[in-house]
Short mmCIF file of N, CA and C in Angstrom, two decimals:
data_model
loop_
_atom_site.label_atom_id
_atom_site.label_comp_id
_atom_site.label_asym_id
_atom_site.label_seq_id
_atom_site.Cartn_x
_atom_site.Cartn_y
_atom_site.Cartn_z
N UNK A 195 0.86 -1.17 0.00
CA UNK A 195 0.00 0.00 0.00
C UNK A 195 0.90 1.23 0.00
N UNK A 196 0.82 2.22 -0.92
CA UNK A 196 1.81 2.99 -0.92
C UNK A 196 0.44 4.29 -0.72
N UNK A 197 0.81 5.63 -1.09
CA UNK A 197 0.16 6.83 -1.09
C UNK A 197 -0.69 7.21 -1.89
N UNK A 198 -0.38 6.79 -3.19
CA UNK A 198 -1.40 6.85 -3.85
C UNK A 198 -2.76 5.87 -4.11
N UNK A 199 -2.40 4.54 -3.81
CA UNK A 199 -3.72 3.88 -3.39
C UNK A 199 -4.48 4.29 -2.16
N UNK A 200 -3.27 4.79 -0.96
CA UNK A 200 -4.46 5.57 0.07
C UNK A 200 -5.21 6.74 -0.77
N UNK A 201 -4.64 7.64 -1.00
CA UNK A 201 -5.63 8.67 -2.25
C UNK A 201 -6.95 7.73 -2.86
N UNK A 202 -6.57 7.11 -3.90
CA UNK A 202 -7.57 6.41 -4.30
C UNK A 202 -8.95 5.63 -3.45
N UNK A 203 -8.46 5.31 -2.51
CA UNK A 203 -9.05 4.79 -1.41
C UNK A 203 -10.20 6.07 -0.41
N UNK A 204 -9.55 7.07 -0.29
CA UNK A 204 -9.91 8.27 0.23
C UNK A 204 -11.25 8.75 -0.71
N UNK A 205 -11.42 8.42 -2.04
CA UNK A 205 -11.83 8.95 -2.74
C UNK A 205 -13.10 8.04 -2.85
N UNK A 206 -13.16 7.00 -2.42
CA UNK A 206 -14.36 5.81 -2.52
C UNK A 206 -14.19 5.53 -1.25
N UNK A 207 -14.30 6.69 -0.10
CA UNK A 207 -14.92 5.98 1.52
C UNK A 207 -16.26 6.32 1.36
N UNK A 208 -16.86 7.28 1.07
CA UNK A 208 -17.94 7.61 1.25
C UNK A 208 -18.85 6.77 0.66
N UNK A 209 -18.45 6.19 -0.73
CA UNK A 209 -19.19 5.02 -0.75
C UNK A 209 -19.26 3.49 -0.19
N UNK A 210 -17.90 3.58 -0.09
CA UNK A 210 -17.86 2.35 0.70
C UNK A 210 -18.73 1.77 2.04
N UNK A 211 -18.98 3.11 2.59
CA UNK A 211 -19.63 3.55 3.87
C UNK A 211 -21.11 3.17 3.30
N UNK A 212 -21.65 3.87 2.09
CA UNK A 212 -23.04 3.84 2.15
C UNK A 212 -23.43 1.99 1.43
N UNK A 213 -22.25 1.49 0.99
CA UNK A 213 -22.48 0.19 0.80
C UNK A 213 -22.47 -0.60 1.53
N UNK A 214 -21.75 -0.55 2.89
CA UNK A 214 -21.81 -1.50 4.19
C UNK A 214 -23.38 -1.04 4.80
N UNK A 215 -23.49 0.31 4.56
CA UNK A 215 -25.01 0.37 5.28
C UNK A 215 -26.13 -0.21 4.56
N UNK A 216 -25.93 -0.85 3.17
CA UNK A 216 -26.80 -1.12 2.41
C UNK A 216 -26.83 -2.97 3.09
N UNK A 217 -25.77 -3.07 2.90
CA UNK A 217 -25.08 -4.75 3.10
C UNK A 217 -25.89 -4.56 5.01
N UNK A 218 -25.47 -3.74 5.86
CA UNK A 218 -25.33 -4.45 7.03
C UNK A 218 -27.05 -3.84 7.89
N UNK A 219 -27.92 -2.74 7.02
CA UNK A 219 -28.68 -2.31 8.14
C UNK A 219 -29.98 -2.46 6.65
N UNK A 220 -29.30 -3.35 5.21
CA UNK A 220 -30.91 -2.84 4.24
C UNK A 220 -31.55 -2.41 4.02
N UNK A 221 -30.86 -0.84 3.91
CA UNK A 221 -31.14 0.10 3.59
C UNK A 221 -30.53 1.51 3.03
N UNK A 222 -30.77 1.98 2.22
CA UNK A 222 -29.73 3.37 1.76
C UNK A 222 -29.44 4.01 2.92
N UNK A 223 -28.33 4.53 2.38
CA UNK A 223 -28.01 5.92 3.59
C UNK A 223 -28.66 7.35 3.49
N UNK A 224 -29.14 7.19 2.14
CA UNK A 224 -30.47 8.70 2.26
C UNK A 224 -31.42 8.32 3.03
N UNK A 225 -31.82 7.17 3.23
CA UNK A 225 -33.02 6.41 3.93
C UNK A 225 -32.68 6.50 5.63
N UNK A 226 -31.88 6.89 6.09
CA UNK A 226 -31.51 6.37 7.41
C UNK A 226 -32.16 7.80 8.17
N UNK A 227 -32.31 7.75 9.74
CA UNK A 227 -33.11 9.04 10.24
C UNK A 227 -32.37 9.07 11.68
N UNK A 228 -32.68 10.11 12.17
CA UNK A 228 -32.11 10.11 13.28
C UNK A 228 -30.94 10.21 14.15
N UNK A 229 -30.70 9.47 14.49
CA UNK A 229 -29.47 9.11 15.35
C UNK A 229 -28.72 8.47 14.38
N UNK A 230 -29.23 7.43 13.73
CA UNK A 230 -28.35 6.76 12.35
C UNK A 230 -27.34 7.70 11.45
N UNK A 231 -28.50 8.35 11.06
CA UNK A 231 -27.66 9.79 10.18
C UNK A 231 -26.46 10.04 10.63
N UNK A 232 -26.50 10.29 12.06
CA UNK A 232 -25.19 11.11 12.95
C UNK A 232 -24.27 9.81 12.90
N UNK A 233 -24.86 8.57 13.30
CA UNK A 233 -23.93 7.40 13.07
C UNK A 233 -23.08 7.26 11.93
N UNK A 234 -23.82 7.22 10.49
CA UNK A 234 -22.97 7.11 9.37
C UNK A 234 -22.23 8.40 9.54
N UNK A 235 -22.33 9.26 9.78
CA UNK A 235 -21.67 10.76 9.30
C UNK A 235 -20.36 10.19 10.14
N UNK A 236 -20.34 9.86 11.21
CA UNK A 236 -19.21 9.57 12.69
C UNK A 236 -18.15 8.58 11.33
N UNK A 237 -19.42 7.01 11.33
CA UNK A 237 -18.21 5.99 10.30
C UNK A 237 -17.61 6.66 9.57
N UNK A 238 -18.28 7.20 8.64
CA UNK A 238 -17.65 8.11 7.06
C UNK A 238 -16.30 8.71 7.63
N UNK A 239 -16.22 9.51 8.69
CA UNK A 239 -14.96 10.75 8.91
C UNK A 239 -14.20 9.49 10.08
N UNK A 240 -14.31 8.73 10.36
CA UNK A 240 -13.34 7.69 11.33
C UNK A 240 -12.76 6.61 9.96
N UNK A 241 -13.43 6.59 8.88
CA UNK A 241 -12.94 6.00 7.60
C UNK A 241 -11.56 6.47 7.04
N UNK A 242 -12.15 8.09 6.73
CA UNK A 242 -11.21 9.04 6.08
C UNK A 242 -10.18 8.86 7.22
N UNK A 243 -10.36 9.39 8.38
CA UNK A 243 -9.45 9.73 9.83
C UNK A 243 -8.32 8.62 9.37
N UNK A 244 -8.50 7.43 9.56
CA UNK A 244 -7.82 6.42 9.60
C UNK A 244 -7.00 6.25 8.14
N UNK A 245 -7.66 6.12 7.33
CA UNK A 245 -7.11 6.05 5.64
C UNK A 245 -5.80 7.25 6.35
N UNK A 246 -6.22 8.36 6.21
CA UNK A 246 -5.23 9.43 6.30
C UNK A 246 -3.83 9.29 6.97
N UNK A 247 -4.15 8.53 8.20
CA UNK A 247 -3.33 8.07 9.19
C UNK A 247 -2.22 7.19 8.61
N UNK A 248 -2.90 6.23 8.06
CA UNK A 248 -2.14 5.08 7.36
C UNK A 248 -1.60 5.71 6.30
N UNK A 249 -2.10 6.72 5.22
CA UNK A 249 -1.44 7.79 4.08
C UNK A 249 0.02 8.02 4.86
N UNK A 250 0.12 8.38 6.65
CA UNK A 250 1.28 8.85 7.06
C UNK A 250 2.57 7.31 6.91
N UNK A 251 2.13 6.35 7.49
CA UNK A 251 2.98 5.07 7.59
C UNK A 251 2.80 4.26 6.50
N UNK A 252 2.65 4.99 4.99
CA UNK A 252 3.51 4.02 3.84
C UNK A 252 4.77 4.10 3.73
N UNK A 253 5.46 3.20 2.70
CA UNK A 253 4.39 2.05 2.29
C UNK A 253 4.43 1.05 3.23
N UNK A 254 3.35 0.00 3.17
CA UNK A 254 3.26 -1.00 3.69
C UNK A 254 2.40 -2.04 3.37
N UNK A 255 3.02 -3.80 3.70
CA UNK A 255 1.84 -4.70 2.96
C UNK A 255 1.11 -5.40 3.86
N UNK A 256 -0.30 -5.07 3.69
CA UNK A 256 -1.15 -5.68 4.04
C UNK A 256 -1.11 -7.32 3.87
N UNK A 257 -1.33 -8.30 5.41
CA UNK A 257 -0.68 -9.75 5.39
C UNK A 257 -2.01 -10.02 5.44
N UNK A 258 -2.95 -9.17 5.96
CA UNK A 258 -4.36 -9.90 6.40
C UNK A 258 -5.04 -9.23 6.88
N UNK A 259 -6.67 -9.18 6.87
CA UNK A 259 -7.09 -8.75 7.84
C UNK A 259 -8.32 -9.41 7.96
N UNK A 260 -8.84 -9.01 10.10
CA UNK A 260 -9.56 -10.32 10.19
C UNK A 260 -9.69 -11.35 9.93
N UNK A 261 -8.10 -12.03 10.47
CA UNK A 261 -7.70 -13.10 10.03
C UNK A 261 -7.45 -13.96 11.53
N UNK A 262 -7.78 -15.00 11.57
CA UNK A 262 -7.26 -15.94 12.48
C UNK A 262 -6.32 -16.79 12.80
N UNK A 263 -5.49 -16.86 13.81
CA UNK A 263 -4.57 -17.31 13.90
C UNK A 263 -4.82 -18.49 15.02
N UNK A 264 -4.11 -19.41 14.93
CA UNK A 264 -4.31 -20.70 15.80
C UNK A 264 -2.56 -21.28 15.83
N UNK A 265 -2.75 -21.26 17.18
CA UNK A 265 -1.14 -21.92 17.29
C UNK A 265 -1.48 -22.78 19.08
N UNK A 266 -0.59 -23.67 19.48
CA UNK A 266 -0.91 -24.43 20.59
C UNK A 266 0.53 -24.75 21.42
N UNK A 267 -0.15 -24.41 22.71
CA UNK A 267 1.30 -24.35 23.60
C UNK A 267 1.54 -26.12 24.88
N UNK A 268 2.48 -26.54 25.49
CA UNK A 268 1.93 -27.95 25.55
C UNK A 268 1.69 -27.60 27.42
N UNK A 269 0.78 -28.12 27.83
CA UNK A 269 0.47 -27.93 29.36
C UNK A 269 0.60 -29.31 29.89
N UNK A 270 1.68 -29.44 30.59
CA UNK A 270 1.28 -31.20 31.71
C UNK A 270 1.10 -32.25 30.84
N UNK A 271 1.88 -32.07 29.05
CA UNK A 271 1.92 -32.82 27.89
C UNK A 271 0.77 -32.85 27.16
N UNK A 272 0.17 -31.76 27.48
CA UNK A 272 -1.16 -32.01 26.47
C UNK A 272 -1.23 -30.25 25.39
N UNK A 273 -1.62 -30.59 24.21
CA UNK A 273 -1.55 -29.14 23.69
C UNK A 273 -2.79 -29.11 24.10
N UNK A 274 -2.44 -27.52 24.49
CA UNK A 274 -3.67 -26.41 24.78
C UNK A 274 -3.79 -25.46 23.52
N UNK A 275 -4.58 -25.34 22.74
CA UNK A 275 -5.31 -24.65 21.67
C UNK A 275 -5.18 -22.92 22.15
N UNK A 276 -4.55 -22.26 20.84
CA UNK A 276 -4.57 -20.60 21.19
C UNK A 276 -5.28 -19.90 19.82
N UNK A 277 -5.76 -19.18 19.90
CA UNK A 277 -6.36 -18.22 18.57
C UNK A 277 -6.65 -17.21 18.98
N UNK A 278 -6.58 -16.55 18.42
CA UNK A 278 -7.17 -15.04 18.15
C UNK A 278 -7.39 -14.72 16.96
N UNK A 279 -8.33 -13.70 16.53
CA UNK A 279 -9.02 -13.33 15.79
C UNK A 279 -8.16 -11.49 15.56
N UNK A 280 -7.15 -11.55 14.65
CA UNK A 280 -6.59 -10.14 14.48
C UNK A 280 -7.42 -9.26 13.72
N UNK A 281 -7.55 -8.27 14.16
CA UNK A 281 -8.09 -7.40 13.16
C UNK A 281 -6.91 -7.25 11.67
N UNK A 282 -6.29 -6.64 11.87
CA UNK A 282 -5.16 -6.41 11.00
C UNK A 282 -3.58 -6.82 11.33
N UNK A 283 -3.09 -7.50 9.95
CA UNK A 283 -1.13 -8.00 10.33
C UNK A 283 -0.89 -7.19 8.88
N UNK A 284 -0.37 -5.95 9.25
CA UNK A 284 0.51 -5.70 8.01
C UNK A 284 2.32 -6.06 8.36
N UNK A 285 2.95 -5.46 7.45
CA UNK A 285 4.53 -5.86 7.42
C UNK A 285 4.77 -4.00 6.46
N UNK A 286 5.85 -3.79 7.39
CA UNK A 286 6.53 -2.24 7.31
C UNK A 286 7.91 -2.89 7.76
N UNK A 287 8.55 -2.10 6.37
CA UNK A 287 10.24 -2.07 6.33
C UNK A 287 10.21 -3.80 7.26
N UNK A 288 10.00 -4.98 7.16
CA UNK A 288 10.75 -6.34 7.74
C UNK A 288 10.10 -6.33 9.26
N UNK A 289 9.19 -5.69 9.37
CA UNK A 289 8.70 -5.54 10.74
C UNK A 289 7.29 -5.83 10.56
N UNK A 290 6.80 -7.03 10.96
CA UNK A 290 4.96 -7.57 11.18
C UNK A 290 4.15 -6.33 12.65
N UNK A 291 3.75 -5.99 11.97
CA UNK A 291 2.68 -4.77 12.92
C UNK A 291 1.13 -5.57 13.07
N UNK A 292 1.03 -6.07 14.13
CA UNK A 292 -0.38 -6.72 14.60
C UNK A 292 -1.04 -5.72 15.16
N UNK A 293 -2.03 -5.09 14.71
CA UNK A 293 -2.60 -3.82 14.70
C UNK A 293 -4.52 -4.33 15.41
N UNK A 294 -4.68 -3.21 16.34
CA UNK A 294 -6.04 -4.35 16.92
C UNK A 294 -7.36 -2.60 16.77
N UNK A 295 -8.07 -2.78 16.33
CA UNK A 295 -8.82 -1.41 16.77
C UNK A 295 -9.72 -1.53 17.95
N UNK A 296 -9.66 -0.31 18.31
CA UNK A 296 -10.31 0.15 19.67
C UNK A 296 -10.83 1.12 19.38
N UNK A 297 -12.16 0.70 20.86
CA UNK A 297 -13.26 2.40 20.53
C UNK A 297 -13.19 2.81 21.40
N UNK A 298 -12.59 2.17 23.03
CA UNK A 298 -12.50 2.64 24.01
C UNK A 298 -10.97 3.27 24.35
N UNK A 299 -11.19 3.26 25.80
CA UNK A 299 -9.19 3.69 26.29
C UNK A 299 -8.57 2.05 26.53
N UNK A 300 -7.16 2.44 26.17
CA UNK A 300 -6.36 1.37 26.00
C UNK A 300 -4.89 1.54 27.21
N UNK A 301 -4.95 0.18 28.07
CA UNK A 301 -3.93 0.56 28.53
C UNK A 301 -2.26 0.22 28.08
N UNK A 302 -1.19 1.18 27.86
CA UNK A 302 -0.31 0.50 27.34
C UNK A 302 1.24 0.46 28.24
N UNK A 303 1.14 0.76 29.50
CA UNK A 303 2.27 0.95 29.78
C UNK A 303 1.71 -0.45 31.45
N UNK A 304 2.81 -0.88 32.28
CA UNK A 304 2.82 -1.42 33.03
C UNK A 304 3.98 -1.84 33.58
N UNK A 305 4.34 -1.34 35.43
CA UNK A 305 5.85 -1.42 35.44
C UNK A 305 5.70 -2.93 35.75
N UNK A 306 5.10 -3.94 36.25
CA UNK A 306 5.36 -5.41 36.24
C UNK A 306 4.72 -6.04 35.17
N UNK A 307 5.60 -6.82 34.30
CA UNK A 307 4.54 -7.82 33.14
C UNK A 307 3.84 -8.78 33.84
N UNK A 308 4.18 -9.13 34.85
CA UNK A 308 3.03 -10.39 34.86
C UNK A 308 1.65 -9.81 35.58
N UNK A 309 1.88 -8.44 35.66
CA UNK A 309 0.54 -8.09 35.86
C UNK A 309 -0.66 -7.83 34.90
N UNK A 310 0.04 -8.55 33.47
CA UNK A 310 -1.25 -8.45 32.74
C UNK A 310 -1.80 -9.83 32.50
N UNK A 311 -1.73 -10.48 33.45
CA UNK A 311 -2.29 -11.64 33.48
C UNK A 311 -3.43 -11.93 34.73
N UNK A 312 -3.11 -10.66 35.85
CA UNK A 312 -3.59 -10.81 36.85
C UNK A 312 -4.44 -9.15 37.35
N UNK A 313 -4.46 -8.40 36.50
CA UNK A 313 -5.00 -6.96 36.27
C UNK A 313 -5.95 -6.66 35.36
N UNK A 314 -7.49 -6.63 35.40
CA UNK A 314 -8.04 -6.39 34.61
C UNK A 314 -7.83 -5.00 33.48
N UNK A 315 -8.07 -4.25 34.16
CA UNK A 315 -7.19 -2.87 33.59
C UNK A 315 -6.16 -3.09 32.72
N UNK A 316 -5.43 -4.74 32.61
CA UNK A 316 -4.26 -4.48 31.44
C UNK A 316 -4.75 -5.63 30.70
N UNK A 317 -6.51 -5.89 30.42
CA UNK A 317 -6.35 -6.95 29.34
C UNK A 317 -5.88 -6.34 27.91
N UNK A 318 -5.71 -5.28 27.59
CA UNK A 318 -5.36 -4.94 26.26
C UNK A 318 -3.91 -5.15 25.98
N UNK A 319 -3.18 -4.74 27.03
CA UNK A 319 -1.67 -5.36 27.58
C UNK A 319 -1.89 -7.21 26.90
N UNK A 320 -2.78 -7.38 27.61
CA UNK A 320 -2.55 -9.22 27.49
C UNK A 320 -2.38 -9.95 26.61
N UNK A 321 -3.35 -8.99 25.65
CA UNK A 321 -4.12 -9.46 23.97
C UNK A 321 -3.14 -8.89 23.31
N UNK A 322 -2.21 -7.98 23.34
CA UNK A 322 -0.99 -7.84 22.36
C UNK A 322 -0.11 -9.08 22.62
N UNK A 323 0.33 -8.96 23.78
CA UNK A 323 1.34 -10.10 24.21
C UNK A 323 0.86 -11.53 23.52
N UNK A 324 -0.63 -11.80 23.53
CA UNK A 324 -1.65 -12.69 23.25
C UNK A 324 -1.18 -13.42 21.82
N UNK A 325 -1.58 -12.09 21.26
CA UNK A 325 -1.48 -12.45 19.61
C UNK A 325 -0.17 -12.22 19.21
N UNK A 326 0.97 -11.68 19.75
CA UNK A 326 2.33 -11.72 19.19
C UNK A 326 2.98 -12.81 19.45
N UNK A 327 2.38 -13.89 20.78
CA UNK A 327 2.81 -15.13 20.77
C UNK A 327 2.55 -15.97 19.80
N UNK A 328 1.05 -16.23 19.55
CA UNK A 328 0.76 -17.28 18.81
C UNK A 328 1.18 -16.45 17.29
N UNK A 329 1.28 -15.48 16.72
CA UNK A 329 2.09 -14.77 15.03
C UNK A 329 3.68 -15.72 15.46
N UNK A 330 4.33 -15.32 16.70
CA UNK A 330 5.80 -15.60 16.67
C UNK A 330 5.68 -17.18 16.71
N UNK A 331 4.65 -18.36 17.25
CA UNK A 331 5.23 -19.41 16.82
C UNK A 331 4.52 -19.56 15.48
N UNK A 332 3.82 -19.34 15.24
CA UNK A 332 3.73 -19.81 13.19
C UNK A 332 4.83 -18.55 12.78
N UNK A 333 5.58 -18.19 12.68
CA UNK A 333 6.56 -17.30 12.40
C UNK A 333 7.54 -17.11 12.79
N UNK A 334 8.67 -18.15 13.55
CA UNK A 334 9.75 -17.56 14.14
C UNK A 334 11.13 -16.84 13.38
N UNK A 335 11.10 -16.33 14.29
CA UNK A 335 12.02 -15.17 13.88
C UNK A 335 11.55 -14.10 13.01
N UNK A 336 10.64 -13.61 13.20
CA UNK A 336 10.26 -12.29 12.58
C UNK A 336 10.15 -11.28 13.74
N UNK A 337 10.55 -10.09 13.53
CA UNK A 337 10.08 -9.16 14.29
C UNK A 337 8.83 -8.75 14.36
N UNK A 338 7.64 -8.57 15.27
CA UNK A 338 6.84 -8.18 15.12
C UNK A 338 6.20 -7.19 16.87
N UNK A 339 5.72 -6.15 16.06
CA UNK A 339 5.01 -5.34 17.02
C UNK A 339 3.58 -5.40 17.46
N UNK A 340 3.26 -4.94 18.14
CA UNK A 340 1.56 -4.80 18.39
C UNK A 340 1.08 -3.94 19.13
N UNK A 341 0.20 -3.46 18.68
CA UNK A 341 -0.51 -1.84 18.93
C UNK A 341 -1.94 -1.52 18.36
N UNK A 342 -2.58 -0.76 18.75
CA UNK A 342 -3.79 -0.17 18.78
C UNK A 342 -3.91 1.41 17.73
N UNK A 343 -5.15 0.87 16.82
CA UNK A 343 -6.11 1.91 16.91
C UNK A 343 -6.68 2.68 17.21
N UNK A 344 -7.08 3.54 18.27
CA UNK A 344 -8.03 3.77 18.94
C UNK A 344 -9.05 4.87 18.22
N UNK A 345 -9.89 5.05 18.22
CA UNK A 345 -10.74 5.53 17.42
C UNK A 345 -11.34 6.89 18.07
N UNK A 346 -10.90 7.39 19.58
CA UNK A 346 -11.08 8.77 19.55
C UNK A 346 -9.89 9.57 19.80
N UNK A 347 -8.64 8.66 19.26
CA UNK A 347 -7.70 9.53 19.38
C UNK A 347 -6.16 9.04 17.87
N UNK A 348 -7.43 9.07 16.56
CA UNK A 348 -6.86 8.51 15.17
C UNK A 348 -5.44 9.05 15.20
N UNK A 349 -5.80 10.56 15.40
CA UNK A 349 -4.61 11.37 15.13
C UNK A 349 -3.25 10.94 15.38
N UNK A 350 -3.19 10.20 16.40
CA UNK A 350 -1.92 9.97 17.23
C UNK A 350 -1.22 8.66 16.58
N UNK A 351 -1.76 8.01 15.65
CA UNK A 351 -1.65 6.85 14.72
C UNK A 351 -1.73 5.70 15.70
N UNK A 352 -0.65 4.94 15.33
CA UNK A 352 -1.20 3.49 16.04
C UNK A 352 -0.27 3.82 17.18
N UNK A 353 -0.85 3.17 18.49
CA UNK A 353 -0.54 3.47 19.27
C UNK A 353 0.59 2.26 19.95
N UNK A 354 1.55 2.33 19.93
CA UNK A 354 2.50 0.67 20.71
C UNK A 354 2.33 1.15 22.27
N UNK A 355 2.93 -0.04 22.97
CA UNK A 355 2.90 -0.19 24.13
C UNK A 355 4.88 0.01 24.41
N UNK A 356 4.80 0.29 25.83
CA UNK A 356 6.37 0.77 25.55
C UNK A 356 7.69 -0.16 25.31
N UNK A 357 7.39 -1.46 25.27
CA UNK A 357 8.18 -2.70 24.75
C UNK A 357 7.47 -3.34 23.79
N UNK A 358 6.86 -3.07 22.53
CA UNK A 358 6.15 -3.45 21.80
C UNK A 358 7.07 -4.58 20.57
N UNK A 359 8.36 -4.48 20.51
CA UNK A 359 9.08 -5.24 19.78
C UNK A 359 8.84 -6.19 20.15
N UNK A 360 8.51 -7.69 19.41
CA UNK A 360 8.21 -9.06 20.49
C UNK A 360 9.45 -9.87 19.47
N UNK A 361 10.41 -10.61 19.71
CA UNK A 361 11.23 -11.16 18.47
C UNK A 361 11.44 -12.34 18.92
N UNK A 362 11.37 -12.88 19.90
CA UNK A 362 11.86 -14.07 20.67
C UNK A 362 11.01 -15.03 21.50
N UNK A 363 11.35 -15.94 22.46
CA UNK A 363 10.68 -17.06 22.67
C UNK A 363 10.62 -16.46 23.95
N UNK A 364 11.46 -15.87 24.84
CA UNK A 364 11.32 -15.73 26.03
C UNK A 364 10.54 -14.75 26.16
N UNK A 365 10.54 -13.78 25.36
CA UNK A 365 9.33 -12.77 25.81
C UNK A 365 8.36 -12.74 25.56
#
């Protein structure tokens, strides 16, 4: 994805938008009333918001999105089953970016790690760590990061956590 397909892309959100509302609520978006109206208007400019964002961090290739991953770790000799469901894995400059969106606040910093196993407040902490495990064993040895979307604060792009590099087995 380089800059000018974001352009291109920028240029067909607005329909894209009124075609998911056709696909997901069966019905036009001239047709919609209310509170809806204000809804699509919100999707439409969190569309653009984001396209724009990503316009800043080309180029880069898209590996997947909403894609599932399944990998299994062995407990007391038995595999235990892992998946997650990524929103987005692109790859920038040799580096896998596991990218998750959010509508809420995200926490990303924590001075003990194993407190995101035992801290509700850091399941978003957990679910990076989560999904960079099971990417790093179908993938070893790739570098890969993981970070957030968040959707009332696009501007700031994707957001990492402050050890977000994951490259290895021990971490």
């Amino acid at each position: 994805i380089d800059a000018a397909i974001i352009d291109a892309l920028l240029l067909q959100a607005d329909e894209a938008v009124d075609r998911a509302i056709r696909e997901v609520f069966k019905t036009e978006a001239a047709d919609l009333h209310g509170n809806d109206i204000l809804l699509a208007e919100v999707i439409r400019e969190l569309v653009k918001r984001m396209l724009q964002q990503d316009k800043k961090d080309t180029p880069f290739t898209i590996e997947q999105l909403e894609g599932t991953y399944r990998s299994t770790i062995p407990v007391n000799g038995l595999p235990i089953n892992l998946y997650g469901k990524f929103d987005r894995v692109d790859e920038q400059n040799g580096t896998v970016r596991i990218i998750d969106y959010k509508t809420g606040k995200v926490v990303l910093k924590t001075k003990e790690f194993d407190s995101i196993f035992t801290d509700p407040k850091k399941k978003t902490l957990f679910q990076l760590n989560f999904y960079s495990k099971i990417y790093q064993d179908l993938h070893p040895g790739k570098v890969i990061k993981a970070g957030f979307y968040v959707a009332s604060s696009l501007s700031d792009g994707i957001k990492w956590p402050e050890n977000s590099e994951i490259s290895n087995e021990e971490t």
